[in-house]
Short mmCIF file of C-alpha atoms and ligand atoms in Angstrom, two decimals:
data_model
loop_
_atom_site.label_atom_id
_atom_site.label_comp_id
_atom_site.label_asym_id
_atom_site.label_seq_id
_atom_site.Cartn_x
_atom_site.Cartn_y
_atom_site.Cartn_z
CA MET A 1 104.51 -22.22 -82.18
CA GLN A 2 106.84 -19.87 -80.27
CA ASP A 3 106.20 -19.23 -76.56
CA TYR A 4 105.00 -15.65 -77.02
CA GLN A 5 104.05 -15.14 -73.36
CA ALA A 6 107.57 -16.09 -72.25
CA ILE A 7 109.08 -13.79 -74.91
CA LEU A 8 106.98 -10.81 -73.76
CA GLU A 9 107.88 -11.48 -70.11
CA GLU A 10 111.56 -11.73 -70.93
CA ILE A 11 111.49 -8.41 -72.82
CA HIS A 12 109.50 -6.69 -70.06
CA GLU A 13 111.81 -7.96 -67.36
CA SER A 14 115.03 -7.02 -69.15
CA LEU A 15 113.86 -3.49 -70.03
CA ARG A 16 112.49 -2.79 -66.54
CA LYS A 17 116.06 -3.00 -65.26
CA PHE A 18 117.27 -0.59 -67.92
CA GLU A 19 117.95 3.00 -66.90
CA ASN A 20 115.12 4.89 -68.63
CA THR A 21 116.56 8.24 -69.70
CA GLY A 22 113.34 9.24 -71.52
CA GLU A 23 111.05 12.09 -70.46
CA VAL A 24 107.24 12.12 -70.24
CA ALA A 25 105.73 14.68 -72.69
CA SER A 26 105.05 17.85 -70.73
CA TYR A 27 104.01 20.28 -73.49
CA ILE A 28 100.49 18.93 -72.97
CA PRO A 29 100.20 19.69 -69.22
CA GLU A 30 97.61 16.98 -68.60
CA LEU A 31 100.13 14.31 -69.72
CA ALA A 32 103.02 15.57 -67.57
CA ASP A 33 102.06 13.68 -64.40
CA ILE A 34 101.70 10.19 -65.88
CA PRO A 35 104.10 7.91 -63.94
CA LYS A 36 107.25 7.26 -65.94
CA ASP A 37 107.53 3.63 -64.84
CA LYS A 38 104.31 2.41 -66.51
CA PHE A 39 105.12 -0.29 -69.05
CA GLY A 40 102.83 -2.72 -70.84
CA ILE A 41 102.89 -4.87 -73.98
CA HIS A 42 100.04 -6.70 -75.71
CA LEU A 43 100.35 -9.06 -78.66
CA GLN A 44 97.44 -10.37 -80.73
CA LEU A 45 97.93 -13.01 -83.39
CA ILE A 46 95.81 -12.97 -86.52
CA THR A 47 94.56 -16.39 -85.42
CA GLY A 48 93.03 -14.81 -82.29
CA GLU A 49 95.47 -15.67 -79.48
CA ASN A 50 96.32 -12.84 -77.07
CA TYR A 51 99.37 -12.35 -74.82
CA SER A 52 99.86 -9.54 -72.28
CA VAL A 53 102.44 -8.28 -69.83
CA GLY A 54 102.70 -5.36 -67.36
CA ASP A 55 100.35 -2.37 -67.64
CA ALA A 56 98.80 -3.52 -70.92
CA ALA A 57 95.23 -3.09 -69.62
CA GLU A 58 95.65 0.51 -68.44
CA LYS A 59 94.23 3.21 -70.70
CA PHE A 60 96.38 6.10 -71.93
CA SER A 61 96.01 8.95 -74.40
CA ILE A 62 96.76 7.54 -77.86
CA GLN A 63 97.72 10.98 -79.29
CA SER A 64 99.28 10.64 -82.77
CA ILE A 65 98.34 6.97 -83.07
CA SER A 66 94.85 8.35 -83.81
CA LYS A 67 96.22 9.83 -87.06
CA VAL A 68 96.23 6.36 -88.65
CA LEU A 69 92.58 5.84 -87.71
CA SER A 70 91.52 9.26 -89.04
CA LEU A 71 93.48 8.55 -92.23
CA ALA A 72 91.62 5.23 -92.59
CA LYS A 73 88.26 6.98 -92.17
CA ALA A 74 89.22 9.69 -94.70
CA PHE A 75 90.30 7.05 -97.25
CA GLN A 76 86.96 5.33 -96.69
CA LEU A 77 85.10 8.60 -97.35
CA VAL A 78 87.01 10.25 -100.21
CA GLY A 79 89.45 7.61 -101.50
CA ASN A 80 92.44 8.84 -103.46
CA ASP A 81 91.05 12.40 -103.70
CA LEU A 82 92.73 12.82 -100.32
CA LEU A 83 96.10 12.72 -102.06
CA GLU A 84 95.39 16.04 -103.76
CA ARG A 85 95.61 17.73 -100.37
CA VAL A 86 98.32 15.74 -98.60
CA ASP A 87 101.43 14.00 -99.92
CA VAL A 88 102.83 10.58 -98.92
CA GLU A 89 106.56 11.29 -98.57
CA PRO A 90 108.51 10.94 -95.31
CA SER A 91 109.37 14.34 -93.87
CA GLY A 92 112.61 13.56 -92.02
CA ASN A 93 111.46 16.25 -89.61
CA PRO A 94 109.86 16.39 -86.15
CA PHE A 95 106.09 15.87 -86.03
CA ASN A 96 105.29 19.54 -85.50
CA HIS A 97 107.73 21.04 -88.02
CA LEU A 98 106.37 23.91 -90.11
CA SER A 99 109.02 25.07 -92.59
CA LEU A 100 108.34 22.36 -95.21
CA LEU A 101 104.67 23.32 -95.17
CA GLU A 102 105.54 26.83 -96.31
CA LEU A 103 108.14 25.66 -98.84
CA GLU A 104 105.64 23.21 -100.34
CA ASN A 105 102.75 25.66 -100.60
CA GLY A 106 100.52 24.30 -97.89
CA ILE A 107 100.61 20.63 -98.97
CA PRO A 108 101.75 18.61 -95.94
CA ARG A 109 104.43 15.98 -96.59
CA ASN A 110 102.27 13.13 -95.25
CA PRO A 111 99.11 12.47 -93.19
CA LEU A 112 101.00 11.40 -90.05
CA ILE A 113 102.79 14.68 -89.27
CA ASN A 114 100.63 17.24 -87.48
CA SER A 115 99.89 19.45 -90.49
CA GLY A 116 98.87 16.39 -92.55
CA ALA A 117 96.64 15.07 -89.79
CA ILE A 118 95.02 18.51 -89.51
CA VAL A 119 94.12 18.37 -93.24
CA VAL A 120 92.71 14.85 -92.70
CA ALA A 121 90.67 16.19 -89.76
CA ASP A 122 89.35 18.94 -92.07
CA VAL A 123 88.25 16.27 -94.60
CA LEU A 124 86.42 14.37 -91.85
CA LEU A 125 84.73 17.56 -90.68
CA SER A 126 83.48 18.21 -94.23
CA HIS A 127 82.15 14.66 -94.73
CA LEU A 128 80.82 13.46 -91.38
CA LYS A 129 77.43 14.57 -90.08
CA ASN A 130 78.47 14.55 -86.42
CA PRO A 131 82.26 14.46 -86.78
CA LYS A 132 83.37 13.74 -83.21
CA GLU A 133 80.60 11.21 -82.55
CA ASP A 134 80.94 9.50 -85.94
CA PHE A 135 84.72 9.21 -85.71
CA LEU A 136 84.54 7.76 -82.19
CA ASN A 137 81.98 5.25 -83.41
CA PHE A 138 84.31 4.24 -86.24
CA VAL A 139 87.15 3.58 -83.74
CA ARG A 140 84.74 1.67 -81.48
CA GLU A 141 83.58 -0.43 -84.44
CA LEU A 142 87.12 -1.28 -85.52
CA ALA A 143 88.02 -2.31 -81.96
CA HIS A 144 84.61 -3.80 -81.16
CA ASP A 145 84.64 -1.90 -77.92
CA LYS A 146 82.06 0.69 -76.82
CA THR A 147 84.10 1.76 -73.79
CA ILE A 148 86.60 3.72 -75.93
CA SER A 149 86.13 7.47 -75.36
CA TYR A 150 87.63 10.93 -75.64
CA ASN A 151 89.32 12.53 -72.64
CA ALA A 152 87.90 16.07 -72.54
CA LYS A 153 90.50 17.25 -70.00
CA ILE A 154 93.40 16.19 -72.22
CA ALA A 155 91.80 17.75 -75.31
CA GLU A 156 91.32 21.04 -73.45
CA SER A 157 94.84 20.92 -72.00
CA GLU A 158 96.27 20.56 -75.50
CA ARG A 159 94.04 23.34 -76.87
CA ILE A 160 95.37 25.80 -74.30
CA THR A 161 99.01 25.08 -75.20
CA GLY A 162 98.52 24.15 -78.87
CA PHE A 163 100.26 27.19 -80.39
CA ASN A 164 102.21 25.12 -82.88
CA ASN A 165 99.09 23.39 -84.19
CA TYR A 166 97.30 26.75 -84.42
CA ALA A 167 100.26 27.99 -86.51
CA ALA A 168 100.05 24.92 -88.78
CA ALA A 169 96.27 25.25 -89.19
CA ASN A 170 96.53 28.98 -89.94
CA LEU A 171 99.21 28.34 -92.57
CA LEU A 172 97.04 25.64 -94.15
CA LYS A 173 94.10 28.04 -94.14
CA ALA A 174 96.21 30.77 -95.78
CA TYR A 175 97.15 28.32 -98.56
CA GLY A 176 93.51 27.34 -99.09
CA ASN A 177 94.07 23.77 -97.81
CA LEU A 178 91.66 24.01 -94.89
CA HIS A 179 87.97 24.27 -95.76
CA ASN A 180 86.48 24.55 -92.27
CA LYS A 181 87.20 27.04 -89.48
CA VAL A 182 90.63 26.70 -87.81
CA GLU A 183 88.98 26.48 -84.37
CA ASP A 184 86.57 23.71 -85.46
CA VAL A 185 89.25 21.62 -87.16
CA LEU A 186 91.59 21.88 -84.16
CA ASP A 187 88.79 21.05 -81.73
CA PHE A 188 88.28 17.80 -83.67
CA TYR A 189 92.04 17.15 -83.91
CA PHE A 190 92.66 17.69 -80.18
CA HIS A 191 89.77 15.34 -79.39
CA GLN A 192 90.99 12.56 -81.70
CA CYS A 193 94.42 12.77 -80.02
CA SER A 194 92.82 12.57 -76.56
CA ILE A 195 91.20 9.16 -77.20
CA MET A 196 91.97 6.76 -74.33
CA MET A 197 92.83 3.16 -75.16
CA ASP A 198 94.88 0.37 -73.64
CA CYS A 199 97.38 -1.84 -75.46
CA ARG A 200 94.86 -4.62 -76.10
CA GLN A 201 92.27 -2.21 -77.51
CA LEU A 202 94.95 -0.84 -79.85
CA THR A 203 95.79 -4.32 -81.14
CA ASN A 204 92.05 -4.86 -81.69
CA ALA A 205 91.62 -1.60 -83.63
CA PHE A 206 94.73 -2.15 -85.76
CA PHE A 207 93.76 -5.76 -86.59
CA VAL A 208 92.11 -4.37 -89.75
CA PHE A 209 95.55 -3.31 -91.10
CA ALA A 210 96.96 -6.81 -90.56
CA ASN A 211 93.92 -8.51 -92.05
CA LYS A 212 93.47 -6.94 -95.51
CA GLY A 213 90.86 -4.47 -94.30
CA LYS A 214 88.67 -6.87 -92.30
CA CYS A 215 88.24 -6.19 -88.58
CA LEU A 216 88.15 -8.75 -85.77
CA LYS A 217 84.53 -9.60 -86.57
CA ASN A 218 85.42 -10.16 -90.24
CA ILE A 219 83.65 -7.01 -91.49
CA GLN A 220 85.37 -5.38 -94.50
CA HIS A 221 86.10 -1.73 -93.56
CA LEU A 222 88.86 -0.91 -96.07
CA THR A 223 89.96 -2.32 -99.43
CA SER A 224 93.21 -4.28 -99.54
CA SER A 225 94.68 -1.50 -101.68
CA GLN A 226 93.83 1.09 -99.00
CA VAL A 227 95.38 -1.15 -96.35
CA LYS A 228 98.55 -1.52 -98.43
CA ARG A 229 98.81 2.25 -98.70
CA ILE A 230 98.13 2.93 -95.02
CA ASN A 231 100.76 0.35 -94.00
CA ALA A 232 103.27 1.91 -96.42
CA ILE A 233 102.62 5.34 -94.89
CA MET A 234 103.08 3.93 -91.37
CA LEU A 235 106.36 2.28 -92.36
CA THR A 236 107.81 5.39 -94.01
CA CYS A 237 106.25 8.17 -91.88
CA GLY A 238 104.99 6.64 -88.61
CA PHE A 239 107.93 7.74 -86.48
CA TYR A 240 108.73 11.16 -88.02
CA ASP A 241 112.50 11.70 -88.10
CA GLU A 242 112.99 8.28 -86.55
CA ALA A 243 111.06 6.35 -89.22
CA GLY A 244 114.27 5.03 -90.76
CA GLU A 245 115.52 3.89 -87.36
CA PHE A 246 112.23 2.07 -86.61
CA ALA A 247 112.26 0.31 -90.00
CA PHE A 248 115.94 -0.55 -89.48
CA GLU A 249 115.66 -1.83 -85.90
CA VAL A 250 112.10 -3.21 -85.83
CA GLY A 251 111.07 -3.74 -89.44
CA LEU A 252 107.31 -3.28 -89.11
CA PRO A 253 104.74 -0.64 -90.11
CA GLY A 254 103.74 1.18 -86.93
CA LYS A 255 102.77 4.44 -85.27
CA SER A 256 103.81 6.19 -82.10
CA GLY A 257 102.14 8.84 -79.94
CA VAL A 258 103.47 11.28 -77.34
CA GLY A 259 101.28 9.53 -74.74
CA GLY A 260 103.99 6.83 -74.90
CA GLY A 261 102.08 4.30 -76.98
CA ILE A 262 103.32 2.47 -80.06
CA VAL A 263 101.32 0.07 -82.22
CA ALA A 264 102.89 -2.04 -84.96
CA LEU A 265 101.85 -4.99 -87.10
CA LEU A 266 102.99 -7.72 -89.39
CA PRO A 267 100.41 -8.19 -92.18
CA HIS A 268 98.64 -11.58 -92.01
CA CYS A 269 100.42 -12.41 -88.75
CA PHE A 270 99.98 -10.15 -85.68
CA THR A 271 99.37 -6.71 -84.14
CA ILE A 272 101.38 -5.57 -81.12
CA ALA A 273 101.09 -2.50 -78.87
CA THR A 274 103.40 -1.13 -76.19
CA TRP A 275 102.92 1.64 -73.64
CA ALA A 276 105.76 3.30 -71.74
CA PRO A 277 105.23 7.06 -71.28
CA ALA A 278 108.84 8.29 -71.16
CA LEU A 279 109.88 9.49 -74.63
CA ASN A 280 113.24 9.66 -76.38
CA PRO A 281 114.42 13.01 -77.84
CA LYS A 282 112.51 12.30 -81.10
CA GLY A 283 109.21 12.01 -79.20
CA ASN A 284 108.86 8.21 -79.46
CA SER A 285 108.53 5.90 -76.45
CA TYR A 286 112.01 5.05 -75.22
CA LEU A 287 111.17 1.57 -73.90
CA GLY A 288 108.55 0.85 -76.54
CA MET A 289 111.07 1.23 -79.37
CA GLN A 290 113.46 -1.15 -77.63
CA ALA A 291 110.75 -3.65 -76.72
CA LEU A 292 109.66 -3.92 -80.34
CA GLU A 293 113.23 -4.23 -81.54
CA GLN A 294 113.73 -7.12 -79.11
CA PHE A 295 110.41 -8.70 -80.14
CA THR A 296 111.16 -8.86 -83.88
CA THR A 297 114.75 -9.95 -83.20
CA LYS A 298 113.76 -12.75 -80.82
CA THR A 299 110.80 -14.02 -82.91
CA LYS A 300 112.44 -13.34 -86.32
CA LEU A 301 109.07 -11.92 -87.40
CA SER A 302 109.28 -8.72 -89.46
CA ILE A 303 108.32 -7.67 -92.97
CA PHE A 304 111.94 -8.01 -94.15
O1 DON B 1 99.58 17.59 -81.97
C1 DON B 1 100.26 17.17 -81.04
O2 DON B 1 101.31 17.70 -80.73
C2 DON B 1 99.78 15.95 -80.28
N1 DON B 1 98.35 15.96 -80.11
C3 DON B 1 100.17 14.68 -80.95
C4 DON B 1 101.65 14.56 -81.15
C5 DON B 1 102.15 13.18 -81.17
O3 DON B 1 101.63 12.27 -80.56
C6 DON B 1 103.39 13.01 -81.89
N2 DON B 1 103.80 11.65 -81.83
N3 DON B 1 104.72 11.05 -81.57
#
């Protein structure tokens, strides 16, 4: 077996010395003050071994990474009916882009851009009895961790400055692709994005996508067909207009968030999460992208 701990330490050490030209997301004011030099990596093998380096045990706001978890819950609840309201094509556009939504009559390109995730949030609102509580419980169950919670301050901070998401939700409503009230759907969406997790908790929660739908405790949450589809969507749409670059350099399904987190996985082999809050111009973690590129290059482990 490869010396994974040594590989993570080598990557961490080499990138620490790198001049980090990224910027911490400031359009959500509550995220603007997170120190730029935080940097953690956690790797979990499907066989149960765990390896950690740096700030891997510090919680951060998972932001768009939550879109994969809400998609999983929506698939669980409504199956392929979801695809009538959201497409599965890469957008080649930034995560908050609106013009395609209008051109394509209110059907978002995919569930991982903001408009798509807002439709998914609407589906959860229609099908869950206590949407925020039930969704949080789902994430806790996947990760086997009751300490995972929303961050009300971050959710409120995003609500106050969330003009773009209000525009997306209003457009969706105008096209008849939002069944609940704009304010209620966005309240749910801002909360899901505010969930706080550390790198290890992310590798726990995403284990289900590396293990044919079974979580860490071997409970079947998703069918293998649903897992195949969710992984395909992560690979093609998980990094917005940098999805091609991530597939090219890293070669794994994954998802980023503007909190600086990235989670990626190799089916039947491992899940890995990185956190480094400074983002590149496309809104993906500057160091995280490079760390994962180094990891799959050094270990020769990728889907290709
Ligand atoms: O809707 C937003 O703008 C944020 N709550 C999430 C954006 C995000 O994380 C994009 N990811 N890279």
